[in-house]
Coordinates of C-alpha atoms and ligand atoms in Angstrom, one line a residue:
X87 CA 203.4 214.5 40.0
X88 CA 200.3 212.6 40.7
X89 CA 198.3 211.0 38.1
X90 CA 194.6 209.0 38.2
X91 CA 194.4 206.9 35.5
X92 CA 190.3 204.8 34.9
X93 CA 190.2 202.2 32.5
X94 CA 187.5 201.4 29.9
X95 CA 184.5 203.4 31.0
X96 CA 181.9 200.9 29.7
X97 CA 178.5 202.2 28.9
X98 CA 176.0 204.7 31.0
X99 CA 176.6 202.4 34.1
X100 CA 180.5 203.0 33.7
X101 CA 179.8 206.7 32.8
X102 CA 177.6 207.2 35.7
X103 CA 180.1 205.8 38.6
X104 CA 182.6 207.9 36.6
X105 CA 181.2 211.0 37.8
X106 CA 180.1 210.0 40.8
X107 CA 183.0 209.4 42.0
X108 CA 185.2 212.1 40.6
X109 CA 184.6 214.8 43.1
X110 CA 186.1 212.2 45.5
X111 CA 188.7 210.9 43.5
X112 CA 189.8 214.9 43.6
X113 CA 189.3 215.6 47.1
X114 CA 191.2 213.1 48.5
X115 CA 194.0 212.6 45.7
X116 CA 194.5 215.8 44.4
X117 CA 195.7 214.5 41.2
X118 CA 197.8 216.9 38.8
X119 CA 196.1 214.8 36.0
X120 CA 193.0 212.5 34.8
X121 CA 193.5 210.2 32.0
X122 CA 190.4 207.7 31.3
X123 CA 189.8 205.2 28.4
X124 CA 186.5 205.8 26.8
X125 CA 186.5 203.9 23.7
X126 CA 183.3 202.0 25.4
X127 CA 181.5 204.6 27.0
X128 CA 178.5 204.8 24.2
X129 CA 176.8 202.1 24.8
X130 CA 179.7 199.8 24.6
X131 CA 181.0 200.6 21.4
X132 CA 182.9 204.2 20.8
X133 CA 182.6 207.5 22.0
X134 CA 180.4 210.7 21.4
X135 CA 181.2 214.3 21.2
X136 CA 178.6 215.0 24.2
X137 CA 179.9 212.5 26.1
X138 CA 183.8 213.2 25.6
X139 CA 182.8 217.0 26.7
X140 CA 181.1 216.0 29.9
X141 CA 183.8 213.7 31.0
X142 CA 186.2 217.0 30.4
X143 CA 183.7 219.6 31.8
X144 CA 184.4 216.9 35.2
X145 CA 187.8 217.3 35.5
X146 CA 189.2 214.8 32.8
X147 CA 192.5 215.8 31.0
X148 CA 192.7 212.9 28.3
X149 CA 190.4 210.2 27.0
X150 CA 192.8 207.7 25.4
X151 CA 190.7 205.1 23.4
X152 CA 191.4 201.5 21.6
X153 CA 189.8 199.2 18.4
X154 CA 186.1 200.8 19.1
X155 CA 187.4 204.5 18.6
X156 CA 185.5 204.7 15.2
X157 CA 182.2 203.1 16.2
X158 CA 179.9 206.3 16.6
X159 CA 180.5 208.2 12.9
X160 CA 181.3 211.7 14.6
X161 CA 184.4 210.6 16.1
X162 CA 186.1 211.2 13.0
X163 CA 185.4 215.1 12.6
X164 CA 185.3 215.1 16.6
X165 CA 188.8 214.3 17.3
X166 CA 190.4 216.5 14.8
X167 CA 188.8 219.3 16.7
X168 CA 189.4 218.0 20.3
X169 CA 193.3 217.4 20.9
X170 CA 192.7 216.0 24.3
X171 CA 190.9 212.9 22.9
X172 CA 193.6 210.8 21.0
X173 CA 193.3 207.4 19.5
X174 CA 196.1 203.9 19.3
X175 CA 199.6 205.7 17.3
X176 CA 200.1 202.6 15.5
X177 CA 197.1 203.4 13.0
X178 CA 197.9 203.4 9.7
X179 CA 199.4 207.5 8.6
X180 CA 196.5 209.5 7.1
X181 CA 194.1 207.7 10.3
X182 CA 191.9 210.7 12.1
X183 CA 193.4 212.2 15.3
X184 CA 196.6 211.9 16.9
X185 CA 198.5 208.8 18.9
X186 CA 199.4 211.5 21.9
X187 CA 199.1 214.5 23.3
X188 CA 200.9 216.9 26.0
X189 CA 198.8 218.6 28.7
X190 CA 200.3 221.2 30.5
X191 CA 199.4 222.2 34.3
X192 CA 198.9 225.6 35.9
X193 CA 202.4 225.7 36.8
X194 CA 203.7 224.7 33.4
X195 CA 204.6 220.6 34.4
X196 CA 203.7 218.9 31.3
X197 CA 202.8 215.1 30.7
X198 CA 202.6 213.3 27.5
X199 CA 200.0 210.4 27.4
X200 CA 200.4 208.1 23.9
X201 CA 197.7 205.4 23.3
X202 CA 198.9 202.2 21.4
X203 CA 197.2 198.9 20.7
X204 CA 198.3 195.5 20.2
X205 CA 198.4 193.2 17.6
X206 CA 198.0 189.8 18.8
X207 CA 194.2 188.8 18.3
X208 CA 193.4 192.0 17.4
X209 CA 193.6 194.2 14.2
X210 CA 196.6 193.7 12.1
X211 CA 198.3 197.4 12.5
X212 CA 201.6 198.7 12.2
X213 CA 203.8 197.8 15.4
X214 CA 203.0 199.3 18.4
X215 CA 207.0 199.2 20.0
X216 CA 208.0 200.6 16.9
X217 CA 205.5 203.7 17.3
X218 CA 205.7 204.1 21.0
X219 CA 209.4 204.4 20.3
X220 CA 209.4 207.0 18.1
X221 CA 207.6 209.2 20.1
X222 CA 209.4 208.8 23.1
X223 CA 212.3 209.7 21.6
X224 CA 210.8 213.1 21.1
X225 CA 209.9 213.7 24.4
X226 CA 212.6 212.0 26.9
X227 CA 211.4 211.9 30.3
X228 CA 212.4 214.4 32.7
X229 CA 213.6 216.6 30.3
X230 CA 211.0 217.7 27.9
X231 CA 208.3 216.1 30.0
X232 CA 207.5 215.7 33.5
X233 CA 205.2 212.8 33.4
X234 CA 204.6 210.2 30.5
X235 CA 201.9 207.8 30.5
X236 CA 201.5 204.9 28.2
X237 CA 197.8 203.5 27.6
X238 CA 198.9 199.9 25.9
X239 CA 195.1 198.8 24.3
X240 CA 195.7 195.2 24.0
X241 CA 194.2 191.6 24.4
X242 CA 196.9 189.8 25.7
X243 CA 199.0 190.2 28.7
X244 CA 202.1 189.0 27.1
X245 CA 201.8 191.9 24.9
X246 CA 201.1 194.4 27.8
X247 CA 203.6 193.4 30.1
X248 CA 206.4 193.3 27.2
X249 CA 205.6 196.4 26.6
X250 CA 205.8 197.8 30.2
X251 CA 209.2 196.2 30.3
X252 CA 210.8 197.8 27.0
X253 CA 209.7 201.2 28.0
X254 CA 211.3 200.6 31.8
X255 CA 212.6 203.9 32.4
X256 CA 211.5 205.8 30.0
X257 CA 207.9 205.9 31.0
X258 CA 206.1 207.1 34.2
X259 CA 203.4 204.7 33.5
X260 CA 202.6 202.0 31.0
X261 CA 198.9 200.7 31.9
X262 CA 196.6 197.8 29.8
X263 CA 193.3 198.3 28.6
X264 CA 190.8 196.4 26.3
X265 CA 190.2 193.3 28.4
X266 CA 187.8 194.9 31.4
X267 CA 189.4 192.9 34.2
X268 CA 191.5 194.4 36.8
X269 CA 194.9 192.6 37.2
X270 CA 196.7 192.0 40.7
X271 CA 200.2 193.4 39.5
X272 CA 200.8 196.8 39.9
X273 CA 204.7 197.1 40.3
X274 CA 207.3 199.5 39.8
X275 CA 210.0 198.0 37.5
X276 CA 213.3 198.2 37.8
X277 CA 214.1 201.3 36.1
X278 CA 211.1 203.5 37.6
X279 CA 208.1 202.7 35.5
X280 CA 204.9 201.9 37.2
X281 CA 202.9 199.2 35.4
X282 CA 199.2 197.2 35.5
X283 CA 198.7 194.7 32.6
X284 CA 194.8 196.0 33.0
X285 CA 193.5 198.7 34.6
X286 CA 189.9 197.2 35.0
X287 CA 186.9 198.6 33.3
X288 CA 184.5 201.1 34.8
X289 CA 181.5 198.9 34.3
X290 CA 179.1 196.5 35.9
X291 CA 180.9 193.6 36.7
X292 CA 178.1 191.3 36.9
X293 CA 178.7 190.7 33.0
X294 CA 180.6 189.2 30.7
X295 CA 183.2 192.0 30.7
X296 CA 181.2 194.6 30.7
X297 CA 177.9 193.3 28.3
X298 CA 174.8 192.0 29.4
X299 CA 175.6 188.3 29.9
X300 CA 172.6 186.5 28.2
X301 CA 173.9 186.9 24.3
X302 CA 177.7 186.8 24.9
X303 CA 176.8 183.0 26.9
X304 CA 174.6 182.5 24.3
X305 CA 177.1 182.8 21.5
X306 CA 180.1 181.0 23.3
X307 CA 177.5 177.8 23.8
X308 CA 175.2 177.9 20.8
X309 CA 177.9 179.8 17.9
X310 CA 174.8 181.7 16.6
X311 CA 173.7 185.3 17.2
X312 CA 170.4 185.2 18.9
X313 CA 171.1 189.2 19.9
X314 CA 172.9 192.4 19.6
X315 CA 175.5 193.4 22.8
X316 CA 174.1 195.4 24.6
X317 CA 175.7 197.0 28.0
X318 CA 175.1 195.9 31.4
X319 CA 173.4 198.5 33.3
X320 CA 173.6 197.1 37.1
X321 CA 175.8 199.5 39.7
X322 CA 179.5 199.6 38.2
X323 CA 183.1 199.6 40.2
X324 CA 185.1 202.2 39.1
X325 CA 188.3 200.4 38.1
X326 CA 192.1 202.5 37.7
X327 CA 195.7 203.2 39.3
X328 CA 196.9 206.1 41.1
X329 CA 200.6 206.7 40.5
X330 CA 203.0 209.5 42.1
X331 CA 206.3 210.6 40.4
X332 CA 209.6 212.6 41.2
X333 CA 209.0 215.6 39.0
X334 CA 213.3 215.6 39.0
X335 CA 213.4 212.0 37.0
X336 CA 209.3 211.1 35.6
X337 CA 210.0 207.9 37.3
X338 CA 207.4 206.8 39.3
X339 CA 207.6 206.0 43.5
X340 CA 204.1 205.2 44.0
X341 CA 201.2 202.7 42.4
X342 CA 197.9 202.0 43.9
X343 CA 195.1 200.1 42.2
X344 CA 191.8 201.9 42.8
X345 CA 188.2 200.2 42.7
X346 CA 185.0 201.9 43.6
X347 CA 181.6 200.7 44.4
X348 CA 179.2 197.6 42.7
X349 CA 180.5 194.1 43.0
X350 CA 184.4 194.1 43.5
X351 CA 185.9 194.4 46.6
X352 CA 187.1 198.3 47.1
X353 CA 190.9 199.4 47.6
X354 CA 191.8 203.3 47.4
X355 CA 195.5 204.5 48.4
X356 CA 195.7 205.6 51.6
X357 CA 198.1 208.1 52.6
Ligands
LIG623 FE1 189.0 197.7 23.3

């Protein structure tokens, strides 16, 4: 199976190169499956309805999303009518929405994509291993899915990468999110799970991740708000990994960073 993943789509600069580049990304891929993060694709901070639908209406299966999920008030009624959108499993029961979701192609290959967020400086929620677990159990790969893909929304990479390793095997990909920088480490581990502590945001890079870079400079060097966050809106890159599996065992054989226009420097898989 093959698989595009985009991290954090940040803002209408991240949106825009988002579907800019999607009729590429499918013409030269083919991927059986989209997954994006768009917990920051209103403005920075959550998601609408509107904008949920026209990533989906462009040929995105699942929009996985983090700590911003609630931001914009409609989420909550939105994604208990919109499977396809889930938010982090680890939420405390009786949360809105649901930690994972199956997609099924058109010949009948399914993948299951779970969303969980860390811990460590970041909301106190239940634990994310624990969760992840749980559901994996129900859906072994290989057997009862084809493809699973595991969107760890997390500050730090200690977390991430623990994470990759405890579900070695058992995932097709676990992939970071949350801290809008692109990391150089996309491996397959030992037991045939493709991993990238961060997939990179979609957003303008010339930013502190992903904000305009006066007020967040302002508030590391003066400790006062002078200003709300507000997105960058220069060209973004289009961050993400492209990952290929054996549809016999889930594990993965392939992963490729991919980065699209602005400021970083581009890399696409080449056949
Ligand atoms: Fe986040």
């Amino acid at each position: 199976m093959k698989v595009v993943y985009l991290g954090d789509i940040m803002g209408r600069s991240g949106r825009n190169v988002v579907l800019e580049r999607l009729p590429e990304i499918k013409e030269r891929l083919k991927p059986d499956f989209i997954v994006v993060n768009g917990e920051n694709a209103a403005a920075g901070f959550g998601i609408t309805g509107k904008i949920a639908n026209e990533l989906f209406e462009n040929g995105v299966d699942v929009i996985s999303t983090g700590n911003h999920v609630w931001d914009q008030k409609e989420t909550k009624t939105y994604i208990n009518t919109e499977k396809r959108m889930i938010r982090p499993i680890n939420y405390p029961e009786g949360t809105p929405g649901k930690g994972s979701v199956i997609v099924e192609d058109n010949r009948g290959r399914k993948m299951l994509v779970v969303n969980a967020m860390g811990r460590v400086f970041m909301d106190p929620l239940d634990d994310p291993f624990k969760a992840v677990d749980q559901e994996l159990k129900k859906y072994p790969l290989g057997s009862a899915v084809k493809f699973v893909l595991v969107d760890m929304h997390a500050e730090a990479t200690s977390e991430k990468m623990a994470m990759g390793q405890y579900l070695d095997g058992r995932a097709s990909l676990v992939v970071g999110t949350h801290s809008h920088i692109p990391t150089a480490d996309a491996q397959i581990f030992d037991g045939g799970t493709a991993y990238q502590t961060d997939a990179g945001m979609c957003g303008d890079y010339d930013s502190v991740i992903g904000m305009d870079k006066v007020e967040p400079i302002n508030r590391f060097t003066k400790k006062m708000r002078a200003d709300r966050y507000s997105p960058a809106l220069g060209e973004a890159t289009l961050c993400g990994v492209y990952v290929e599996t054996d549809d016999k065992t889930g594990h993965a054989t392939r992963i490729d960073p991919i980065r699209l226009g602005g400021r970083l420097k581009e890399t696409f898989p080449e056949n």
